[in-house]
Amino acid sequence: MSRRAVAWAAAAVVVFFAVTLITLTHVISNSASGCAIAAPAPSLPAALRSLGGFDQSFDASNPTELAQVGQNAAAAVIPNLDGAIAQRPVNVAAAVTGQPAAVVVPLTAQAASAGGMRLVGLVSFYVGCGGRAYFGSVANVASLGPSTAIAFPAVGESAAAEQLATSTPQLVYTTSPFMPEWRNPQSGATISASD
């Protein structure tokens, strides 16, 4: 066997062990942190696939980045949302074991008749292991049904705390992060977070 072949074989073995070690370290750190729920892979609309960059993960703890990505995604997917202003992202926990948590970016625009700001769109991200957020979907608020909401969620935390008789209400979703509910973590009682 030539020296070159031996060198290539040795390099291949080193690369194999390095990749294996990195993978094991990632799995062990996720297991140690209790993370066992992976976010679903993004299913991007054609408009986002053509732009590129939306299939990557984003830092779920960076609200500025998520707001900007959400605003860009909404403008590309639903042209009527172009110009909408991204508000601070809202964390929504999963109500069902095995589902990933979510982050929702509310989008507002100037109301034509009332003169104030109103909620016009929502963008979701799903949060997986390592605190990485993956694009979920965009919704035009009008498509979710009649709404006079000016914020997301329409029912605020303090109102939910009062109605549920708890100081620590949890915002959770079962089927869609766009339609969450408030839950009393002690009693399990819930109320809709929509108006």
mmCIF file with all atom_site columns, C-alpha atoms in Angstrom:
data_model
loop_
_atom_site.group_PDB
_atom_site.id
_atom_site.type_symbol
_atom_site.label_atom_id
_atom_site.label_alt_id
_atom_site.label_comp_id
_atom_site.label_asym_id
_atom_site.label_entity_id
_atom_site.label_seq_id
_atom_site.pdbx_PDB_ins_code
_atom_site.Cartn_x
_atom_site.Cartn_y
_atom_site.Cartn_z
_atom_site.occupancy
_atom_site.B_iso_or_equiv
_atom_site.pdbx_formal_charge
_atom_site.auth_seq_id
_atom_site.auth_comp_id
_atom_site.auth_asym_id
_atom_site.auth_atom_id
_atom_site.pdbx_PDB_model_num
ATOM 1   C CA . MET A 1 1   ? 0.000   0.000  0.000  1.00 0.00 ? 1   MET A CA 1
ATOM 2   C CA . SER A 1 2   ? 1.433   3.395  -0.948 1.00 0.00 ? 2   SER A CA 1
ATOM 3   C CA . ARG A 1 3   ? 2.060   6.182  1.522  1.00 0.00 ? 3   ARG A CA 1
ATOM 4   C CA . ARG A 1 4   ? -0.517  8.323  -0.261 1.00 0.00 ? 4   ARG A CA 1
ATOM 5   C CA . ALA A 1 5   ? -3.214  5.662  0.165  1.00 0.00 ? 5   ALA A CA 1
ATOM 6   C CA . VAL A 1 6   ? -2.316  5.272  3.844  1.00 0.00 ? 6   VAL A CA 1
ATOM 7   C CA . ALA A 1 7   ? -2.508  9.054  4.328  1.00 0.00 ? 7   ALA A CA 1
ATOM 8   C CA . TRP A 1 8   ? -5.939  9.205  2.645  1.00 0.00 ? 8   TRP A CA 1
ATOM 9   C CA . ALA A 1 9   ? -7.212  6.315  4.736  1.00 0.00 ? 9   ALA A CA 1
ATOM 10  C CA . ALA A 1 10  ? -5.931  7.951  7.919  1.00 0.00 ? 10  ALA A CA 1
ATOM 11  C CA . ALA A 1 11  ? -7.552  11.261 6.968  1.00 0.00 ? 11  ALA A CA 1
ATOM 12  C CA . ALA A 1 12  ? -10.860 9.512  6.270  1.00 0.00 ? 12  ALA A CA 1
ATOM 13  C CA . VAL A 1 13  ? -10.751 7.801  9.667  1.00 0.00 ? 13  VAL A CA 1
ATOM 14  C CA . VAL A 1 14  ? -10.019 11.115 11.423 1.00 0.00 ? 14  VAL A CA 1
ATOM 15  C CA . VAL A 1 15  ? -12.910 12.848 9.625  1.00 0.00 ? 15  VAL A CA 1
ATOM 16  C CA . PHE A 1 16  ? -15.255 9.953  10.451 1.00 0.00 ? 16  PHE A CA 1
ATOM 17  C CA . PHE A 1 17  ? -14.385 10.089 14.147 1.00 0.00 ? 17  PHE A CA 1
ATOM 18  C CA . ALA A 1 18  ? -14.625 13.897 14.246 1.00 0.00 ? 18  ALA A CA 1
ATOM 19  C CA . VAL A 1 19  ? -18.106 13.852 12.698 1.00 0.00 ? 19  VAL A CA 1
ATOM 20  C CA . THR A 1 20  ? -19.184 11.038 15.016 1.00 0.00 ? 20  THR A CA 1
ATOM 21  C CA . LEU A 1 21  ? -17.865 12.911 18.064 1.00 0.00 ? 21  LEU A CA 1
ATOM 22  C CA . ILE A 1 22  ? -19.643 16.136 17.080 1.00 0.00 ? 22  ILE A CA 1
ATOM 23  C CA . THR A 1 23  ? -22.902 14.256 16.468 1.00 0.00 ? 23  THR A CA 1
ATOM 24  C CA . LEU A 1 24  ? -22.677 12.421 19.801 1.00 0.00 ? 24  LEU A CA 1
ATOM 25  C CA . THR A 1 25  ? -21.881 15.647 21.641 1.00 0.00 ? 25  THR A CA 1
ATOM 26  C CA . HIS A 1 26  ? -24.963 17.282 20.084 1.00 0.00 ? 26  HIS A CA 1
ATOM 27  C CA . VAL A 1 27  ? -27.198 14.323 20.989 1.00 0.00 ? 27  VAL A CA 1
ATOM 28  C CA . ILE A 1 28  ? -25.843 14.146 24.542 1.00 0.00 ? 28  ILE A CA 1
ATOM 29  C CA . SER A 1 29  ? -26.228 17.898 25.128 1.00 0.00 ? 29  SER A CA 1
ATOM 30  C CA . ASN A 1 30  ? -29.819 17.810 23.840 1.00 0.00 ? 30  ASN A CA 1
ATOM 31  C CA . SER A 1 31  ? -30.602 14.785 25.997 1.00 0.00 ? 31  SER A CA 1
ATOM 32  C CA . ALA A 1 32  ? -29.013 16.404 29.039 1.00 0.00 ? 32  ALA A CA 1
ATOM 33  C CA . SER A 1 33  ? -31.054 19.558 28.532 1.00 0.00 ? 33  SER A CA 1
ATOM 34  C CA . GLY A 1 34  ? -34.224 17.502 28.208 1.00 0.00 ? 34  GLY A CA 1
ATOM 35  C CA . CYS A 1 35  ? -34.733 18.433 24.579 1.00 0.00 ? 35  CYS A CA 1
ATOM 36  C CA . ALA A 1 36  ? -36.407 15.611 22.707 1.00 0.00 ? 36  ALA A CA 1
ATOM 37  C CA . ILE A 1 37  ? -38.712 17.568 20.401 1.00 0.00 ? 37  ILE A CA 1
ATOM 38  C CA . ALA A 1 38  ? -37.459 18.586 16.994 1.00 0.00 ? 38  ALA A CA 1
ATOM 39  C CA . ALA A 1 39  ? -39.145 21.392 15.098 1.00 0.00 ? 39  ALA A CA 1
ATOM 40  C CA . PRO A 1 40  ? -40.788 20.340 11.835 1.00 0.00 ? 40  PRO A CA 1
ATOM 41  C CA . ALA A 1 41  ? -38.796 20.990 8.682  1.00 0.00 ? 41  ALA A CA 1
ATOM 42  C CA . PRO A 1 42  ? -40.021 24.146 6.935  1.00 0.00 ? 42  PRO A CA 1
ATOM 43  C CA . SER A 1 43  ? -42.503 23.576 4.114  1.00 0.00 ? 43  SER A CA 1
ATOM 44  C CA . LEU A 1 44  ? -41.842 26.746 2.185  1.00 0.00 ? 44  LEU A CA 1
ATOM 45  C CA . PRO A 1 45  ? -44.221 28.400 -0.266 1.00 0.00 ? 45  PRO A CA 1
ATOM 46  C CA . ALA A 1 46  ? -42.756 28.975 -3.736 1.00 0.00 ? 46  ALA A CA 1
ATOM 47  C CA . ALA A 1 47  ? -42.278 32.701 -3.030 1.00 0.00 ? 47  ALA A CA 1
ATOM 48  C CA . LEU A 1 48  ? -39.971 31.948 -0.086 1.00 0.00 ? 48  LEU A CA 1
ATOM 49  C CA . ARG A 1 49  ? -38.122 29.152 -1.875 1.00 0.00 ? 49  ARG A CA 1
ATOM 50  C CA . SER A 1 50  ? -37.279 31.539 -4.700 1.00 0.00 ? 50  SER A CA 1
ATOM 51  C CA . LEU A 1 51  ? -35.995 34.202 -2.294 1.00 0.00 ? 51  LEU A CA 1
ATOM 52  C CA . GLY A 1 52  ? -33.887 31.711 -0.331 1.00 0.00 ? 52  GLY A CA 1
ATOM 53  C CA . GLY A 1 53  ? -32.729 31.846 3.283  1.00 0.00 ? 53  GLY A CA 1
ATOM 54  C CA . PHE A 1 54  ? -36.030 30.866 4.892  1.00 0.00 ? 54  PHE A CA 1
ATOM 55  C CA . ASP A 1 55  ? -35.169 27.168 5.159  1.00 0.00 ? 55  ASP A CA 1
ATOM 56  C CA . GLN A 1 56  ? -32.453 27.835 7.726  1.00 0.00 ? 56  GLN A CA 1
ATOM 57  C CA . SER A 1 57  ? -32.898 28.067 11.488 1.00 0.00 ? 57  SER A CA 1
ATOM 58  C CA . PHE A 1 58  ? -32.959 31.323 13.404 1.00 0.00 ? 58  PHE A CA 1
ATOM 59  C CA . ASP A 1 59  ? -32.097 32.182 17.000 1.00 0.00 ? 59  ASP A CA 1
ATOM 60  C CA . ALA A 1 60  ? -35.377 31.898 18.922 1.00 0.00 ? 60  ALA A CA 1
ATOM 61  C CA . SER A 1 61  ? -34.004 34.180 21.640 1.00 0.00 ? 61  SER A CA 1
ATOM 62  C CA . ASN A 1 62  ? -33.406 37.038 19.167 1.00 0.00 ? 62  ASN A CA 1
ATOM 63  C CA . PRO A 1 63  ? -36.766 38.836 18.822 1.00 0.00 ? 63  PRO A CA 1
ATOM 64  C CA . THR A 1 64  ? -35.358 41.492 16.481 1.00 0.00 ? 64  THR A CA 1
ATOM 65  C CA . GLU A 1 65  ? -34.188 38.894 13.970 1.00 0.00 ? 65  GLU A CA 1
ATOM 66  C CA . LEU A 1 66  ? -37.429 36.901 14.143 1.00 0.00 ? 66  LEU A CA 1
ATOM 67  C CA . ALA A 1 67  ? -39.508 40.062 13.681 1.00 0.00 ? 67  ALA A CA 1
ATOM 68  C CA . GLN A 1 68  ? -37.496 41.040 10.605 1.00 0.00 ? 68  GLN A CA 1
ATOM 69  C CA . VAL A 1 69  ? -37.617 37.553 9.081  1.00 0.00 ? 69  VAL A CA 1
ATOM 70  C CA . GLY A 1 70  ? -41.355 37.356 9.810  1.00 0.00 ? 70  GLY A CA 1
ATOM 71  C CA . GLN A 1 71  ? -42.021 40.728 8.212  1.00 0.00 ? 71  GLN A CA 1
ATOM 72  C CA . ASN A 1 72  ? -40.035 39.748 5.090  1.00 0.00 ? 72  ASN A CA 1
ATOM 73  C CA . ALA A 1 73  ? -41.770 36.367 4.827  1.00 0.00 ? 73  ALA A CA 1
ATOM 74  C CA . ALA A 1 74  ? -45.234 37.906 5.149  1.00 0.00 ? 74  ALA A CA 1
ATOM 75  C CA . ALA A 1 75  ? -44.565 40.482 2.430  1.00 0.00 ? 75  ALA A CA 1
ATOM 76  C CA . ALA A 1 76  ? -43.336 37.769 0.058  1.00 0.00 ? 76  ALA A CA 1
ATOM 77  C CA . VAL A 1 77  ? -46.131 35.252 0.716  1.00 0.00 ? 77  VAL A CA 1
ATOM 78  C CA . ILE A 1 78  ? -49.133 37.606 1.014  1.00 0.00 ? 78  ILE A CA 1
ATOM 79  C CA . PRO A 1 79  ? -48.625 40.823 -0.987 1.00 0.00 ? 79  PRO A CA 1
ATOM 80  C CA . ASN A 1 80  ? -51.389 42.576 1.016  1.00 0.00 ? 80  ASN A CA 1
ATOM 81  C CA . LEU A 1 81  ? -49.120 42.303 4.076  1.00 0.00 ? 81  LEU A CA 1
ATOM 82  C CA . ASP A 1 82  ? -46.282 44.196 2.391  1.00 0.00 ? 82  ASP A CA 1
ATOM 83  C CA . GLY A 1 83  ? -45.737 47.272 4.537  1.00 0.00 ? 83  GLY A CA 1
ATOM 84  C CA . ALA A 1 84  ? -47.181 45.699 7.689  1.00 0.00 ? 84  ALA A CA 1
ATOM 85  C CA . ILE A 1 85  ? -45.124 46.390 10.794 1.00 0.00 ? 85  ILE A CA 1
ATOM 86  C CA . ALA A 1 86  ? -43.738 43.490 12.807 1.00 0.00 ? 86  ALA A CA 1
ATOM 87  C CA . GLN A 1 87  ? -44.434 43.644 16.536 1.00 0.00 ? 87  GLN A CA 1
ATOM 88  C CA . ARG A 1 88  ? -42.520 41.905 19.312 1.00 0.00 ? 88  ARG A CA 1
ATOM 89  C CA . PRO A 1 89  ? -42.646 38.105 18.846 1.00 0.00 ? 89  PRO A CA 1
ATOM 90  C CA . VAL A 1 90  ? -44.871 36.168 21.259 1.00 0.00 ? 90  VAL A CA 1
ATOM 91  C CA . ASN A 1 91  ? -43.849 32.786 22.709 1.00 0.00 ? 91  ASN A CA 1
ATOM 92  C CA . VAL A 1 92  ? -46.553 30.126 22.570 1.00 0.00 ? 92  VAL A CA 1
ATOM 93  C CA . ALA A 1 93  ? -45.971 26.827 24.373 1.00 0.00 ? 93  ALA A CA 1
ATOM 94  C CA . ALA A 1 94  ? -47.258 23.504 23.089 1.00 0.00 ? 94  ALA A CA 1
ATOM 95  C CA . ALA A 1 95  ? -50.315 22.239 24.966 1.00 0.00 ? 95  ALA A CA 1
ATOM 96  C CA . VAL A 1 96  ? -49.699 18.681 23.784 1.00 0.00 ? 96  VAL A CA 1
ATOM 97  C CA . THR A 1 97  ? -46.650 16.635 24.711 1.00 0.00 ? 97  THR A CA 1
ATOM 98  C CA . GLY A 1 98  ? -44.442 15.968 21.725 1.00 0.00 ? 98  GLY A CA 1
ATOM 99  C CA . GLN A 1 99  ? -45.246 19.218 19.888 1.00 0.00 ? 99  GLN A CA 1
ATOM 100 C CA . PRO A 1 100 ? -42.617 21.944 19.534 1.00 0.00 ? 100 PRO A CA 1
ATOM 101 C CA . ALA A 1 101 ? -43.078 25.339 21.118 1.00 0.00 ? 101 ALA A CA 1
ATOM 102 C CA . ALA A 1 102 ? -43.794 28.223 18.765 1.00 0.00 ? 102 ALA A CA 1
ATOM 103 C CA . VAL A 1 103 ? -43.050 31.896 18.342 1.00 0.00 ? 103 VAL A CA 1
ATOM 104 C CA . VAL A 1 104 ? -45.607 34.122 16.606 1.00 0.00 ? 104 VAL A CA 1
ATOM 105 C CA . VAL A 1 105 ? -44.721 37.461 15.035 1.00 0.00 ? 105 VAL A CA 1
ATOM 106 C CA . PRO A 1 106 ? -47.804 39.744 14.950 1.00 0.00 ? 106 PRO A CA 1
ATOM 107 C CA . LEU A 1 107 ? -48.033 42.220 12.061 1.00 0.00 ? 107 LEU A CA 1
ATOM 108 C CA . THR A 1 108 ? -49.992 45.457 12.327 1.00 0.00 ? 108 THR A CA 1
ATOM 109 C CA . ALA A 1 109 ? -51.038 48.172 9.907  1.00 0.00 ? 109 ALA A CA 1
ATOM 110 C CA . GLN A 1 110 ? -52.898 51.466 10.056 1.00 0.00 ? 110 GLN A CA 1
ATOM 111 C CA . ALA A 1 111 ? -56.654 50.885 10.078 1.00 0.00 ? 111 ALA A CA 1
ATOM 112 C CA . ALA A 1 112 ? -58.356 52.715 7.221  1.00 0.00 ? 112 ALA A CA 1
ATOM 113 C CA . SER A 1 113 ? -61.493 53.717 9.124  1.00 0.00 ? 113 SER A CA 1
ATOM 114 C CA . ALA A 1 114 ? -60.668 53.677 12.839 1.00 0.00 ? 114 ALA A CA 1
ATOM 115 C CA . GLY A 1 115 ? -57.401 55.575 12.499 1.00 0.00 ? 115 GLY A CA 1
ATOM 116 C CA . GLY A 1 116 ? -55.435 53.326 14.877 1.00 0.00 ? 116 GLY A CA 1
ATOM 117 C CA . MET A 1 117 ? -53.275 50.274 14.359 1.00 0.00 ? 117 MET A CA 1
ATOM 118 C CA . ARG A 1 118 ? -54.895 46.871 13.869 1.00 0.00 ? 118 ARG A CA 1
ATOM 119 C CA . LEU A 1 119 ? -53.661 43.309 13.612 1.00 0.00 ? 119 LEU A CA 1
ATOM 120 C CA . VAL A 1 120 ? -53.415 42.233 9.945  1.00 0.00 ? 120 VAL A CA 1
ATOM 121 C CA . GLY A 1 121 ? -51.125 39.211 9.847  1.00 0.00 ? 121 GLY A CA 1
ATOM 122 C CA . LEU A 1 122 ? -49.287 36.529 11.814 1.00 0.00 ? 122 LEU A CA 1
ATOM 123 C CA . VAL A 1 123 ? -46.092 34.610 11.111 1.00 0.00 ? 123 VAL A CA 1
ATOM 124 C CA . SER A 1 124 ? -45.219 31.443 13.014 1.00 0.00 ? 124 SER A CA 1
ATOM 125 C CA . PHE A 1 125 ? -41.911 29.777 13.790 1.00 0.00 ? 125 PHE A CA 1
ATOM 126 C CA . TYR A 1 126 ? -41.473 26.416 15.514 1.00 0.00 ? 126 TYR A CA 1
ATOM 127 C CA . VAL A 1 127 ? -38.740 26.074 18.119 1.00 0.00 ? 127 VAL A CA 1
ATOM 128 C CA . GLY A 1 128 ? -36.657 22.925 18.250 1.00 0.00 ? 128 GLY A CA 1
ATOM 129 C CA . CYS A 1 129 ? -33.690 21.706 20.229 1.00 0.00 ? 129 CYS A CA 1
ATOM 130 C CA . GLY A 1 130 ? -30.934 24.199 20.875 1.00 0.00 ? 130 GLY A CA 1
ATOM 131 C CA . GLY A 1 131 ? -33.356 27.140 20.822 1.00 0.00 ? 131 GLY A CA 1
ATOM 132 C CA . ARG A 1 132 ? -33.436 27.266 17.024 1.00 0.00 ? 132 ARG A CA 1
ATOM 133 C CA . ALA A 1 133 ? -36.575 28.604 15.329 1.00 0.00 ? 133 ALA A CA 1
ATOM 134 C CA . TYR A 1 134 ? -37.765 27.319 11.955 1.00 0.00 ? 134 TYR A CA 1
ATOM 135 C CA . PHE A 1 135 ? -40.246 29.111 9.691  1.00 0.00 ? 135 PHE A CA 1
ATOM 136 C CA . GLY A 1 136 ? -43.789 27.764 10.036 1.00 0.00 ? 136 GLY A CA 1
ATOM 137 C CA . SER A 1 137 ? -46.362 29.753 8.066  1.00 0.00 ? 137 SER A CA 1
ATOM 138 C CA . VAL A 1 138 ? -47.953 33.133 7.353  1.00 0.00 ? 138 VAL A CA 1
ATOM 139 C CA . ALA A 1 139 ? -51.619 33.993 7.887  1.00 0.00 ? 139 ALA A CA 1
ATOM 140 C CA . ASN A 1 140 ? -53.676 36.956 6.828  1.00 0.00 ? 140 ASN A CA 1
ATOM 141 C CA . VAL A 1 141 ? -55.778 37.695 9.935  1.00 0.00 ? 141 VAL A CA 1
ATOM 142 C CA . ALA A 1 142 ? -58.884 38.178 7.775  1.00 0.00 ? 142 ALA A CA 1
ATOM 143 C CA . SER A 1 143 ? -58.544 34.552 6.622  1.00 0.00 ? 143 SER A CA 1
ATOM 144 C CA . LEU A 1 144 ? -58.805 33.333 10.231 1.00 0.00 ? 144 LEU A CA 1
ATOM 145 C CA . GLY A 1 145 ? -62.327 34.756 10.601 1.00 0.00 ? 145 GLY A CA 1
ATOM 146 C CA . PRO A 1 146 ? -63.862 38.060 11.714 1.00 0.00 ? 146 PRO A CA 1
ATOM 147 C CA . SER A 1 147 ? -61.578 39.948 14.047 1.00 0.00 ? 147 SER A CA 1
ATOM 148 C CA . THR A 1 148 ? -61.291 43.365 15.596 1.00 0.00 ? 148 THR A CA 1
ATOM 149 C CA . ALA A 1 149 ? -58.009 42.495 17.320 1.00 0.00 ? 149 ALA A CA 1
ATOM 150 C CA . ILE A 1 150 ? -55.359 45.144 17.658 1.00 0.00 ? 150 ILE A CA 1
ATOM 151 C CA . ALA A 1 151 ? -52.785 42.824 19.253 1.00 0.00 ? 151 ALA A CA 1
ATOM 152 C CA . PHE A 1 152 ? -51.788 39.174 19.497 1.00 0.00 ? 152 PHE A CA 1
ATOM 153 C CA . PRO A 1 153 ? -53.042 37.541 21.584 1.00 0.00 ? 153 PRO A CA 1
ATOM 154 C CA . ALA A 1 154 ? -56.296 39.521 21.659 1.00 0.00 ? 154 ALA A CA 1
ATOM 155 C CA . VAL A 1 155 ? -56.845 38.591 25.317 1.00 0.00 ? 155 VAL A CA 1
ATOM 156 C CA . GLY A 1 156 ? -53.873 39.919 27.262 1.00 0.00 ? 156 GLY A CA 1
ATOM 157 C CA . GLU A 1 157 ? -51.992 38.148 30.027 1.00 0.00 ? 157 GLU A CA 1
ATOM 158 C CA . SER A 1 158 ? -53.449 40.256 32.856 1.00 0.00 ? 158 SER A CA 1
ATOM 159 C CA . ALA A 1 159 ? -57.026 39.692 31.666 1.00 0.00 ? 159 ALA A CA 1
ATOM 160 C CA . ALA A 1 160 ? -56.303 35.967 31.361 1.00 0.00 ? 160 ALA A CA 1
ATOM 161 C CA . ALA A 1 161 ? -54.781 35.880 34.853 1.00 0.00 ? 161 ALA A CA 1
ATOM 162 C CA . GLU A 1 162 ? -57.917 37.477 36.272 1.00 0.00 ? 162 GLU A CA 1
ATOM 163 C CA . GLN A 1 163 ? -60.332 35.185 34.418 1.00 0.00 ? 163 GLN A CA 1
ATOM 164 C CA . LEU A 1 164 ? -58.365 32.043 35.248 1.00 0.00 ? 164 LEU A CA 1
ATOM 165 C CA . ALA A 1 165 ? -57.618 33.060 38.852 1.00 0.00 ? 165 ALA A CA 1
ATOM 166 C CA . THR A 1 166 ? -53.875 32.542 38.516 1.00 0.00 ? 166 THR A CA 1
ATOM 167 C CA . SER A 1 167 ? -50.855 34.830 38.555 1.00 0.00 ? 167 SER A CA 1
ATOM 168 C CA . THR A 1 168 ? -49.053 32.671 35.989 1.00 0.00 ? 168 THR A CA 1
ATOM 169 C CA . PRO A 1 169 ? -51.264 31.961 32.961 1.00 0.00 ? 169 PRO A CA 1
ATOM 170 C CA . GLN A 1 170 ? -49.595 30.057 30.128 1.00 0.00 ? 170 GLN A CA 1
ATOM 171 C CA . LEU A 1 171 ? -50.185 30.844 26.453 1.00 0.00 ? 171 LEU A CA 1
ATOM 172 C CA . VAL A 1 172 ? -50.472 27.460 24.695 1.00 0.00 ? 172 VAL A CA 1
ATOM 173 C CA . TYR A 1 173 ? -51.633 26.037 21.371 1.00 0.00 ? 173 TYR A CA 1
ATOM 174 C CA . THR A 1 174 ? -53.112 22.683 20.421 1.00 0.00 ? 174 THR A CA 1
ATOM 175 C CA . THR A 1 175 ? -53.526 22.760 16.645 1.00 0.00 ? 175 THR A CA 1
ATOM 176 C CA . SER A 1 176 ? -52.256 26.176 15.505 1.00 0.00 ? 176 SER A CA 1
ATOM 177 C CA . PRO A 1 177 ? -50.052 28.785 17.184 1.00 0.00 ? 177 PRO A CA 1
ATOM 178 C CA . PHE A 1 178 ? -52.294 31.364 15.481 1.00 0.00 ? 178 PHE A CA 1
ATOM 179 C CA . MET A 1 179 ? -55.241 30.294 17.668 1.00 0.00 ? 179 MET A CA 1
ATOM 180 C CA . PRO A 1 180 ? -53.814 29.832 21.166 1.00 0.00 ? 180 PRO A CA 1
ATOM 181 C CA . GLU A 1 181 ? -55.536 29.725 24.525 1.00 0.00 ? 181 GLU A CA 1
ATOM 182 C CA . TRP A 1 182 ? -54.586 30.762 28.023 1.00 0.00 ? 182 TRP A CA 1
ATOM 183 C CA . ARG A 1 183 ? -54.212 27.945 30.544 1.00 0.00 ? 183 ARG A CA 1
ATOM 184 C CA . ASN A 1 184 ? -54.116 27.882 34.327 1.00 0.00 ? 184 ASN A CA 1
ATOM 185 C CA . PRO A 1 185 ? -51.129 25.585 34.967 1.00 0.00 ? 185 PRO A CA 1
ATOM 186 C CA . GLN A 1 186 ? -52.485 24.546 38.360 1.00 0.00 ? 186 GLN A CA 1
ATOM 187 C CA . SER A 1 187 ? -56.098 23.724 37.509 1.00 0.00 ? 187 SER A CA 1
ATOM 188 C CA . GLY A 1 188 ? -55.776 23.083 33.770 1.00 0.00 ? 188 GLY A CA 1
ATOM 189 C CA . ALA A 1 189 ? -58.663 25.493 33.046 1.00 0.00 ? 189 ALA A CA 1
ATOM 190 C CA . THR A 1 190 ? -58.405 27.363 29.757 1.00 0.00 ? 190 THR A CA 1
ATOM 191 C CA . ILE A 1 191 ? -59.902 30.339 27.955 1.00 0.00 ? 191 ILE A CA 1
ATOM 192 C CA . SER A 1 192 ? -59.529 31.434 24.344 1.00 0.00 ? 192 SER A CA 1
ATOM 193 C CA . ALA A 1 193 ? -56.802 33.990 23.700 1.00 0.00 ? 193 ALA A CA 1
ATOM 194 C CA . SER A 1 194 ? -58.710 35.265 20.642 1.00 0.00 ? 194 SER A CA 1
ATOM 195 C CA . ASP A 1 195 ? -61.295 38.017 20.730 1.00 0.00 ? 195 ASP A CA 1
#
